[in-house]
Coordinates of C-alpha atoms and ligand atoms in Angstrom, one line a residue:
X170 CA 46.6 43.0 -50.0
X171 CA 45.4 39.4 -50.5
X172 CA 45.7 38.9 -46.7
X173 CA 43.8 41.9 -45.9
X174 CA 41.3 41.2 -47.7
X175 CA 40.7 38.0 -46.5
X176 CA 41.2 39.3 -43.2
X177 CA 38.0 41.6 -43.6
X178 CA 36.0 39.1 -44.9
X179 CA 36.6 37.3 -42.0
X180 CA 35.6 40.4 -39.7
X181 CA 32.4 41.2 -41.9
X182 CA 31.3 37.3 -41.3
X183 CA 31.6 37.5 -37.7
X184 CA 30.3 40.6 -37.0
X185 CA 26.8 39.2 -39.0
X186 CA 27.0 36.2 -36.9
X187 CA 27.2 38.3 -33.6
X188 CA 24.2 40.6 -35.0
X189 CA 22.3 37.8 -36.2
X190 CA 22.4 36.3 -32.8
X191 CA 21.8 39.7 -30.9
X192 CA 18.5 39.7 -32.8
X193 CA 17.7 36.5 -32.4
X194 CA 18.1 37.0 -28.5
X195 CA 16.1 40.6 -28.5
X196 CA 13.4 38.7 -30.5
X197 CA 13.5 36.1 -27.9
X198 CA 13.5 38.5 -25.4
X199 CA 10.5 40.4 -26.7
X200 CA 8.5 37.1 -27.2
X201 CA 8.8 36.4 -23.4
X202 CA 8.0 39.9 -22.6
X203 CA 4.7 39.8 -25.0
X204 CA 3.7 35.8 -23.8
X205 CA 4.1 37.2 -20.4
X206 CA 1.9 40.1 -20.8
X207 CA -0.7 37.7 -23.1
X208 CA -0.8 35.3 -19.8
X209 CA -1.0 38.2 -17.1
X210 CA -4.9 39.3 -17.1
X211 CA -7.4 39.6 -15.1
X212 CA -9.3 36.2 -13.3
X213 CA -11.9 34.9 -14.4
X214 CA -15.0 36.4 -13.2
X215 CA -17.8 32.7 -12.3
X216 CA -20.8 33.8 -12.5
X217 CA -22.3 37.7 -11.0
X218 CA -25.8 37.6 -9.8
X219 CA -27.5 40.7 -9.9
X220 CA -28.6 41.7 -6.2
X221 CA -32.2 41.6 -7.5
X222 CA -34.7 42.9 -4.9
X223 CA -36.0 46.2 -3.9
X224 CA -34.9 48.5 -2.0
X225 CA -36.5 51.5 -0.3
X226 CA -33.3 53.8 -0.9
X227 CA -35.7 57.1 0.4
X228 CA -36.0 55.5 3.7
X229 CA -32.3 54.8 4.3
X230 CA -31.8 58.1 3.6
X231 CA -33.8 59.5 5.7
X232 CA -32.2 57.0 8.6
X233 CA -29.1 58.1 7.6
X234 CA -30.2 62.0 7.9
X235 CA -31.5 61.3 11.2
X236 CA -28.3 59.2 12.6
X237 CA -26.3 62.5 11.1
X238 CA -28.3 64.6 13.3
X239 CA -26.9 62.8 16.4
X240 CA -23.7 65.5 16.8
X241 CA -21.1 62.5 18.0
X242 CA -18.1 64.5 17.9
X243 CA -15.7 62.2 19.2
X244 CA -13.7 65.2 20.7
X245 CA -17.1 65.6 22.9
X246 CA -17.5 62.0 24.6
X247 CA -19.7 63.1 27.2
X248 CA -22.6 64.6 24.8
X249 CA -25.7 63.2 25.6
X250 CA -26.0 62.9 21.9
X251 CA -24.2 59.6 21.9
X252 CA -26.9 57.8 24.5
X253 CA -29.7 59.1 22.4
X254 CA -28.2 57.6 19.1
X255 CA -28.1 54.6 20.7
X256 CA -31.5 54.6 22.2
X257 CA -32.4 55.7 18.6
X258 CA -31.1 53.0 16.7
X259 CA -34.3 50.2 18.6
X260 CA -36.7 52.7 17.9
X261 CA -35.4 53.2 13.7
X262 CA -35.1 49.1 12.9
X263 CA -37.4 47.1 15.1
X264 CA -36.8 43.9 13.6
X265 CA -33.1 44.6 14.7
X266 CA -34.3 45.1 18.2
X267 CA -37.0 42.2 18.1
X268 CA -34.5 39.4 16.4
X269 CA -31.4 40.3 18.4
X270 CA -29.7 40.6 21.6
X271 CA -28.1 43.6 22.6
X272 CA -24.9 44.5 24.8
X273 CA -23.3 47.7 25.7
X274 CA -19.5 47.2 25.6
X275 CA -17.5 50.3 27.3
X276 CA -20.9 52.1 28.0
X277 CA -21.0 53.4 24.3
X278 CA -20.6 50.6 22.1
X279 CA -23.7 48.6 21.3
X280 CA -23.2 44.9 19.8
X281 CA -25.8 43.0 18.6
X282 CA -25.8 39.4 18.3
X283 CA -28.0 37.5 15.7
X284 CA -27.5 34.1 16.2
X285 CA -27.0 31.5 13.9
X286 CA -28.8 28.3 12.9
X287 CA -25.9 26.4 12.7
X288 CA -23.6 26.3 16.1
X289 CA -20.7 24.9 14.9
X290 CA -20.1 27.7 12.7
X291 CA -17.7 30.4 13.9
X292 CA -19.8 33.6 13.7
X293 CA -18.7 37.1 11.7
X294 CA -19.2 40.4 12.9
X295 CA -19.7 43.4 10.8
X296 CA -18.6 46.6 12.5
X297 CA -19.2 50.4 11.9
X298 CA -18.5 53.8 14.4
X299 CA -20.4 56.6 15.3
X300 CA -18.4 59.0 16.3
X301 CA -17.2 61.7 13.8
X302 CA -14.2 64.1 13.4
X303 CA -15.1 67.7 14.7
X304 CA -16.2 70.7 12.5
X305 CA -13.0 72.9 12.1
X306 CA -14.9 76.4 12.8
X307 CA -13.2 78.4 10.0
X308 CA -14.7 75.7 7.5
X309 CA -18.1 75.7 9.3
X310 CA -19.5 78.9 6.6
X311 CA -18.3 76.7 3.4
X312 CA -20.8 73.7 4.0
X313 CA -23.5 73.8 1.8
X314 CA -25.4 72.7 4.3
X315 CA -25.0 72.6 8.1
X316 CA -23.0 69.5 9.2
X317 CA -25.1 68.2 11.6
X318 CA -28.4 68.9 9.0
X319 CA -28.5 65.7 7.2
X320 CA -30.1 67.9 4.2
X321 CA -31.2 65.5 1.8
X322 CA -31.3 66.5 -2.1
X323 CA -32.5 64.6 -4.7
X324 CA -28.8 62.8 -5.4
X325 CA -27.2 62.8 -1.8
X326 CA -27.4 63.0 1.9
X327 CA -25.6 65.6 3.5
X328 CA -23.6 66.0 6.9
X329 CA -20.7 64.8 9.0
X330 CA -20.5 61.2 9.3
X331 CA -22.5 60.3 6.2
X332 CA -19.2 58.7 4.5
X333 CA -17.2 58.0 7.7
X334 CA -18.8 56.0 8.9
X335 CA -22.7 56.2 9.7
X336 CA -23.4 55.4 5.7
X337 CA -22.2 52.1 6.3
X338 CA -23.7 51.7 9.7
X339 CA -27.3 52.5 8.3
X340 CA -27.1 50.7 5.6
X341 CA -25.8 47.7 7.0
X342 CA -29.0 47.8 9.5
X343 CA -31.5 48.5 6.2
X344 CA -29.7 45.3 4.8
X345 CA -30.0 43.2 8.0
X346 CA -33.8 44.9 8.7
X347 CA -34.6 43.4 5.4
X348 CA -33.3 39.8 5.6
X349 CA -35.1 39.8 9.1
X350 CA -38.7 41.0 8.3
X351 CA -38.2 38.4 5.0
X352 CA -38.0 35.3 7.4
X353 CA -34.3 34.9 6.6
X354 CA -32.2 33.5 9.7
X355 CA -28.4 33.0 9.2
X356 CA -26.0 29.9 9.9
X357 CA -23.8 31.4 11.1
X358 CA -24.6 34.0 14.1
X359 CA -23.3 37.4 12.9
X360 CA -22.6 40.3 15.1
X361 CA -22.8 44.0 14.8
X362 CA -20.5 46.5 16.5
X363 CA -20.7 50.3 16.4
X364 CA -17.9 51.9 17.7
X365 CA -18.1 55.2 19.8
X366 CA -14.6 56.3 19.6
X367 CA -12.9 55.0 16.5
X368 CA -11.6 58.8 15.5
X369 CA -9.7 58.9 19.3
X370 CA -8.9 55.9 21.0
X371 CA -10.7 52.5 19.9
X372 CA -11.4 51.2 22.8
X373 CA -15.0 50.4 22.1
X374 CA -13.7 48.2 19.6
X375 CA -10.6 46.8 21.4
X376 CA -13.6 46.3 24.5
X377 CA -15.4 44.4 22.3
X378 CA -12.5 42.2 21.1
X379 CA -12.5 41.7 25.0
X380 CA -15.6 40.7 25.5
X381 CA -15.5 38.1 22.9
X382 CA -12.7 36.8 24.1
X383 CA -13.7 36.3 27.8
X384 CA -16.6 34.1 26.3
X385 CA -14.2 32.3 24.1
X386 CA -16.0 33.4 21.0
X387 CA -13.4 33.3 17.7
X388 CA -15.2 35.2 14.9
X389 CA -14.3 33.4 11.9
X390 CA -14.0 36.7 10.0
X391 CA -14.4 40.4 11.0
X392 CA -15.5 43.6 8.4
X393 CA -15.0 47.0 9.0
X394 CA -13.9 50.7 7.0
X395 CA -10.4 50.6 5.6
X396 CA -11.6 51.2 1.7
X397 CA -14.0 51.7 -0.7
X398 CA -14.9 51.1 -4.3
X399 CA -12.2 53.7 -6.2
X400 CA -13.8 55.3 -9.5
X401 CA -10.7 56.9 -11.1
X402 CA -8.9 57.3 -8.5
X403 CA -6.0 55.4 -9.8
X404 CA -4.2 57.3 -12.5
X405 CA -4.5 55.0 -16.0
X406 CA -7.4 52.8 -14.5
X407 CA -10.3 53.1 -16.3
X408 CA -12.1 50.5 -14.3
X409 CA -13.3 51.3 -11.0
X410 CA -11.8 48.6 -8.3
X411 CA -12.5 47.4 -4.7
X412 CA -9.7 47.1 -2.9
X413 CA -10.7 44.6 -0.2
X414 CA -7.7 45.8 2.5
X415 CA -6.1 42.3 4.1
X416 CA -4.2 44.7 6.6
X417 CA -3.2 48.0 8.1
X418 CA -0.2 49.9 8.5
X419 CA 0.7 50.4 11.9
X420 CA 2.3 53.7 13.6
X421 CA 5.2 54.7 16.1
X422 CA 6.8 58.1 16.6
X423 CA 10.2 58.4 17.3
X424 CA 11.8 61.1 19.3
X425 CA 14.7 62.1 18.1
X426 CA 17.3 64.2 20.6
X427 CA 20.8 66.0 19.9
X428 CA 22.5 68.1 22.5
X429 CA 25.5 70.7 23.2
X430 CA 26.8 72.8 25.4
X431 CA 24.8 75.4 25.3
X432 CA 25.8 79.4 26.0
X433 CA 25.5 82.4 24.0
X434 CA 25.3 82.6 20.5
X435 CA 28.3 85.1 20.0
X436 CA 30.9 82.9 20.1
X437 CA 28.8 79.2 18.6
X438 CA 30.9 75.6 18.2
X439 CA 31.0 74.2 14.6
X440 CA 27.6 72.5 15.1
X441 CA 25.2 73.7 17.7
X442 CA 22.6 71.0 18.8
X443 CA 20.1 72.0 16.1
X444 CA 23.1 71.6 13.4
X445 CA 23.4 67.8 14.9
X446 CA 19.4 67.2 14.7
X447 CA 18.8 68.6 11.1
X448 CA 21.6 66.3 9.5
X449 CA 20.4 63.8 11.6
X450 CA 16.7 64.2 9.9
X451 CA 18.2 64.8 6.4
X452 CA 20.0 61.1 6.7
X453 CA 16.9 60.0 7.5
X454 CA 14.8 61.4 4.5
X455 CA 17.6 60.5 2.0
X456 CA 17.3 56.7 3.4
X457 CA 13.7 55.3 3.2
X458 CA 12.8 52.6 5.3
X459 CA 13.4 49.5 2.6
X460 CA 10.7 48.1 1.1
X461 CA 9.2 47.0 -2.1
X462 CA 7.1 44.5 -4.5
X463 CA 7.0 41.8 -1.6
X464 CA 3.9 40.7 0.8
X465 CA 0.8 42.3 0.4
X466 CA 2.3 45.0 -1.3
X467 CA 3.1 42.5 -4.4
X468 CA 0.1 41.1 -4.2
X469 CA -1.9 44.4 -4.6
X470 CA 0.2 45.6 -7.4
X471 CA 0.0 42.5 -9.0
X472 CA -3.9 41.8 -8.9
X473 CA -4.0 45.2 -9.7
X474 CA -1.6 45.9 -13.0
X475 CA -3.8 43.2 -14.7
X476 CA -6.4 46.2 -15.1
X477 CA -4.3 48.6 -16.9
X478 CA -3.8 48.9 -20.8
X479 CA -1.4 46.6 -22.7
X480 CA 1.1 48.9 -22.6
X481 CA 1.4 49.5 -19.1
X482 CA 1.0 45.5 -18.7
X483 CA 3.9 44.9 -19.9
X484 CA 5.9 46.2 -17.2
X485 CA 3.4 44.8 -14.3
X486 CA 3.7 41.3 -16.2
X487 CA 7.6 40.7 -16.6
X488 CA 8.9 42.3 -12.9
X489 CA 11.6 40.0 -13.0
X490 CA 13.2 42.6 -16.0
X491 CA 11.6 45.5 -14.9
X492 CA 11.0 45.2 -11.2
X493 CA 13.4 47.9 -10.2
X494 CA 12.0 50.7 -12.8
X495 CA 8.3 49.8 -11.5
X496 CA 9.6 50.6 -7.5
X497 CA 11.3 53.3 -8.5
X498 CA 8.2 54.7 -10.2
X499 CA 6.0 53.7 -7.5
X500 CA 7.9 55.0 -4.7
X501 CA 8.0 58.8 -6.4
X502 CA 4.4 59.5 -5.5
X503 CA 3.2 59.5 -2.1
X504 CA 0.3 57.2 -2.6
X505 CA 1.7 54.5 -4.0
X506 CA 5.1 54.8 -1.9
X507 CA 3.0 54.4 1.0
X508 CA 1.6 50.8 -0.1
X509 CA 5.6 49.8 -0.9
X510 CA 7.0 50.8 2.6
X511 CA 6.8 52.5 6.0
X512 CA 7.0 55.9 5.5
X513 CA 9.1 58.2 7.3
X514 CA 7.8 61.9 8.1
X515 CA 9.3 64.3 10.1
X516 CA 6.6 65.8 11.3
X517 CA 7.6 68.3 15.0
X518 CA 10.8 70.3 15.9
X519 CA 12.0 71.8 18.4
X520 CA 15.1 73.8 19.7
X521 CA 16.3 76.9 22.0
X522 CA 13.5 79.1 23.4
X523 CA 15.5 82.4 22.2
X524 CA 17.5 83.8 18.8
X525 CA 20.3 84.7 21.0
X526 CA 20.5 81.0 23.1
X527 CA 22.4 78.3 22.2
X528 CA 20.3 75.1 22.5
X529 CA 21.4 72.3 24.7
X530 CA 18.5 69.9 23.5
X531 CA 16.9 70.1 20.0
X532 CA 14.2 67.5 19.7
X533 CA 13.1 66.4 16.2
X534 CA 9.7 63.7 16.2
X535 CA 9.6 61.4 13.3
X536 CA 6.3 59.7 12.8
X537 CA 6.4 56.4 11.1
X538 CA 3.5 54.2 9.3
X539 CA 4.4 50.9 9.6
X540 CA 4.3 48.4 6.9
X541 CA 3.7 44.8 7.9
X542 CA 6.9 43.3 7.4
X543 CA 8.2 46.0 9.9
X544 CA 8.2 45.7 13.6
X545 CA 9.4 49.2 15.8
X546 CA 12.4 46.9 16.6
X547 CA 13.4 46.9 13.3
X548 CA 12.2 50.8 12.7
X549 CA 14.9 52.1 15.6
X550 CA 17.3 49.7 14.2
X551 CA 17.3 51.4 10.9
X552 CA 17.3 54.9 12.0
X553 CA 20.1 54.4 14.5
X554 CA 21.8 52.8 11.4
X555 CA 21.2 55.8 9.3
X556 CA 21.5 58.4 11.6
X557 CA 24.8 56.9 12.6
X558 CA 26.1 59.8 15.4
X559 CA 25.8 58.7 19.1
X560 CA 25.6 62.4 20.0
X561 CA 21.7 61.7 18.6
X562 CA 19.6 59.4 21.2
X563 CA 16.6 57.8 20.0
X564 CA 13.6 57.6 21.9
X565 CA 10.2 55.5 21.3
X566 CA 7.2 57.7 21.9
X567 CA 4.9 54.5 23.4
X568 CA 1.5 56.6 23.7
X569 CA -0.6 55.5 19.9
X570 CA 2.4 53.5 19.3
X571 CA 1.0 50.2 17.0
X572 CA 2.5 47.3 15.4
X573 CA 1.0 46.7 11.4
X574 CA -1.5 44.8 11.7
X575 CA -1.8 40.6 10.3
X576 CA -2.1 39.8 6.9
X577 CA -5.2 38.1 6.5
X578 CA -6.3 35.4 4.2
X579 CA -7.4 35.8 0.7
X580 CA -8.3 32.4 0.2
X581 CA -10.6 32.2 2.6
X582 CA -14.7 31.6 2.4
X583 CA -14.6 35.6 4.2
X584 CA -12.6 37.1 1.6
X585 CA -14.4 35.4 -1.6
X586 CA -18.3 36.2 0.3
X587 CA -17.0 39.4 0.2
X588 CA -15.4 39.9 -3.5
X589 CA -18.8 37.9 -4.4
X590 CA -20.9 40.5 -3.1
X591 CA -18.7 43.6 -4.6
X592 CA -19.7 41.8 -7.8
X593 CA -23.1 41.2 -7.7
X594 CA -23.5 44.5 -6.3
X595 CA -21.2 46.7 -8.8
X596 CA -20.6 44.3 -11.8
X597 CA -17.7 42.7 -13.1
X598 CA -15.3 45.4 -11.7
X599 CA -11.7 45.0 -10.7
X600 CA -11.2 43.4 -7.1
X601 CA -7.9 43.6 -5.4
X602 CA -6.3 42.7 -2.0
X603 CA -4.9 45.7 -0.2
X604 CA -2.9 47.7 2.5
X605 CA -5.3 50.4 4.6
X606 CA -2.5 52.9 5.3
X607 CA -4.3 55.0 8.0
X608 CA -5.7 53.1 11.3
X609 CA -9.2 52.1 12.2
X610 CA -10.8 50.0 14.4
X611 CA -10.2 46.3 12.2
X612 CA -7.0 45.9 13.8
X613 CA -8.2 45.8 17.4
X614 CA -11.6 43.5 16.5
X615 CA -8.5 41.5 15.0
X616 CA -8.1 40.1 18.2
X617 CA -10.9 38.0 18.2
X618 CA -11.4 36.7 14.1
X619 CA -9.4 34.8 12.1
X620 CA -9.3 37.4 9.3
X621 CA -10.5 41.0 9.0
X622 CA -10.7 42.8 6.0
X623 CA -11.9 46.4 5.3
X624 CA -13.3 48.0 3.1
X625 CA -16.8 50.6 2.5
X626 CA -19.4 49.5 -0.1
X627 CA -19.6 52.7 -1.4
X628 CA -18.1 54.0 -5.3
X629 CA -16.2 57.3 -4.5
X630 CA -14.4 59.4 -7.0
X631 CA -10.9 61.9 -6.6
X632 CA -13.5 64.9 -5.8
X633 CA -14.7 62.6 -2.3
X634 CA -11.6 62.3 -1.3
X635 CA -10.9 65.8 0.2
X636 CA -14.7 65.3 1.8
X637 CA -13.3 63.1 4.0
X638 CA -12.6 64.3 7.8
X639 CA -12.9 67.4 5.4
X640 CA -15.7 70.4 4.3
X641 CA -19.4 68.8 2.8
X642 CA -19.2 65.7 3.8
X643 CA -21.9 63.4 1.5
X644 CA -23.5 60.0 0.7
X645 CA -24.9 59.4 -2.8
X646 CA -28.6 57.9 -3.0
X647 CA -27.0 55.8 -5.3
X648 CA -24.2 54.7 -2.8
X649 CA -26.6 53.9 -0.1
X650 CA -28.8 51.8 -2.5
X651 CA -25.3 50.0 -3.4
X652 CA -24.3 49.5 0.1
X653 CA -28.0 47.9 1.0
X654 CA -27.5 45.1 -1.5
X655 CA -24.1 44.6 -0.7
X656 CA -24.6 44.0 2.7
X657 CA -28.2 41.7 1.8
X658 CA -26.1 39.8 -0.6
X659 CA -23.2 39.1 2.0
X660 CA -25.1 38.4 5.0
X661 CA -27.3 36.0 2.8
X662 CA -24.2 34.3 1.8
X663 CA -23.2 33.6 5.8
Ligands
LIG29 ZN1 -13.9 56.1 10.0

């Protein structure tokens, strides 16, 4: 009995000791999870001076109305409605024409040069395009008003092109018109270049890239579309942010082929060469291309969980406990699954021409965005690793295949001009580095800068989103006062 007793006590001291400590390390535990969080907020904004100048909003507008009036489908490259927006733009801002020099670069693609007080300055160039994405006739009865109108209201400009990308164009030119008639000259000699094919091909821009190069002309920085000023866009984010984009994803399309015997489809083998193909794509979808919290994409989430509410904080502030849960939670919605990795979407199939026909060649094509840590080598590698069946041959589709683009720097005097000016211009929002998932034209000007980054001075909210390449396409007055004085604030600053 005696022993027993003492044998419990024993137990009953122990166990305290073990729960004592187990609460001593869980209050440990939380302490480092709440210091973290304390520590993890946003930087310091210095000092935002208010863009304070005028700025004849109704004017732009009505430039930008006008330059929507040009019909520069770029499915309709020999319209003479691309020569007369260029012969237009002299004739709309004549200090443009008086205090620069002009070239044409692949026949379409005007750059001006403004040059520079100060030589030994590597110039910057900012860049727009033109050319717009077609109407889709079934959509044409649902614009408010006619595309190619430029109806003006009393809040916005209306018509094809006015967000993508002729808003920043114009206002860009309103900024620079400005600064010119003011006296101001620049040390360093900035460019502009306005793309003519940017929704097909590039080449204007790649042209230009060219050009520059053949006169040995390194742009210290390059900026172009690739992002905008996102008001509620993010779920749980209050504050709007400018995600200034240090890259783009790149693109290749794989073909993938499976073949059989063929014959008739009375008498079929186990697996017929469509039976091969779809387990080949289902390995493919239930295997993502790796990826995660590293590079850019880190670097986004991370400047960006610093916005969110304490709560959510938390688990963007200690990623070395809770890493894993955040990728798994970021990788279950498109969007944000896009910024983590290349993305994998099967996107054409084909197979035997008739019910009855066996198939002797089924063809699936895979289209993949690729992140910047990826390289198409390392894209085949992974899906010959996945798919894992010779009878499957892999082909590289090389027409619009293109790498990711470089990281660029967001140290550099480019990057903080440009957060500067988001600042001055929009207040003490939330600025982050990013990842343009589509393609535009900053990769191939990328040739010729050190650093291009991307991004549209314009606040847009979910409900613009769907305006894009989409049905009533607009510009806010507001936006195109905001873009003037970001543009005036950032070419001052060079
Ligand atoms: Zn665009």
């Amino acid at each position: 009995m005696m022993v027993w007793a003492y044998g419990a006590d024993i137990m009953w001291k122990w166990v305290k000791r073990c729960a004592a400590g187990i609460g001593a390390l869980l209050l440990l535990l939380l302490a480092v999870l709440l210091i973290n969080t304390i520590r993890y907020s946003p930087p310091e904004i210095a000092s935002v001076k208010a863009a304070e100048f005028e700025v004849n909003v109704a004017r732009a507008a009505q430039d930008l109305s006008r330059a929507v009036t040009f019909e520069t489908d770029s499915t309709k490259p020999d319209s003479p409605d691309f020569d007369a927006f260029i012969d237009w733009l002299p004739q709309a801002f004549p200090r443009l024409h008086a205090s620069t020099t002009r070239v044409l670069i692949a026949e379409k693609t005007p750059l001006y040069q403004w040059t520079g007080s100060d030589p030994n300055l590597k110039p910057v160039l900012f860049a727009a395009h033109y050319d717009v994405v077609p109407i889709l006739q079934p959509t044409l009865s649902q614009w408010v008003h006619p595309p190619y109108s430029g109806f003006v209201d009393d809040k916005f400009v209306w018509g094809r092109g006015t967000l993508d990308n002729k808003g920043a164009l114009i206002t860009m030119l309103h900024a620079a018109e400005k600064l010119m008639g003011a006296g101001f000259q620049p040390k360093r000699t900035i460019y502009f270049s306005f793309g003519h094919d940017e929704e097909v091909r590039g080449a204007g821009a790649a042209a230009v890239a060219k050009f520059l190069g053949s006169k040995n002309i390194q742009l210290d920085w390059i900026l172009d579309e690739g992002s905008f000023v996102l008001d509620k866009i993010i779920p749980g984010l209050e504050k709007p942010v400018a995600s200034i984009n240090l890259a783009e994803k790149g693109v290749v399309t794989l073909s993938l082929i499976a073949r059989s015997a063929g014959g008739h489809s009375s008498m079929p083998p186990k697996e017929t060469a469509v039976g091969i193909l779809a387990r080949a794509i289902d390995r493919l979808q239930q295997a993502p291309v790796p990826g995660g919290l590293t590079g850019v994409s880190a670097e986004f989430f991370d400047r960006l969980g610093r916005h969110f509410s304490f709560g959510r904080r938390i688990i963007f502030a200690n990623t070395w406990l809770f890493g894993p849960i955040l990728e798994g939670i970021l990788s279950d919605a498109p969007s944000t699954n896009a910024m983590l990795r290349t993305t994998t979407a099967p996107t054409m199939l084909s197979g035997s021409d008739k019910v009855n026909v066996l198939p002797v060649e089924a063809v699936a094509k895979v289209n993949f965005r690729i992140h910047p840590r990826d390289t198409f080598d390392s894209i085949v590698s992974h899906v010959s690793r996945t798919i894992d069946d010779d009878r499957v041959s892999i082909r590289v589709e090389e027409l619009f295949a293109s790498p990711a683009s470089p990281v660029s720097d967001k140290n550099a005097q480019g990057y903080l001009d440009i957060r500067a000016s988001i600042l001055d211009t929009f207040g003490p929002i939330a600025t982050v580095p990013g990842l343009t998932i589509a393609a535009t034209d900053a990769r191939l000007y990328a040739r010729a800068a050190d650093n291009a980054y991307r991004i549209n001075p314009f606040k847009i909210t979910g409900d613009d989103l769907t305006r894009f390449h989409g049905t009533n396409e607009r510009l806010s007055l507001e936006n195109i006062e905001k873009g003037i004085r970001f543009y005036h604030r950032l070419m001052e600053r060079q």
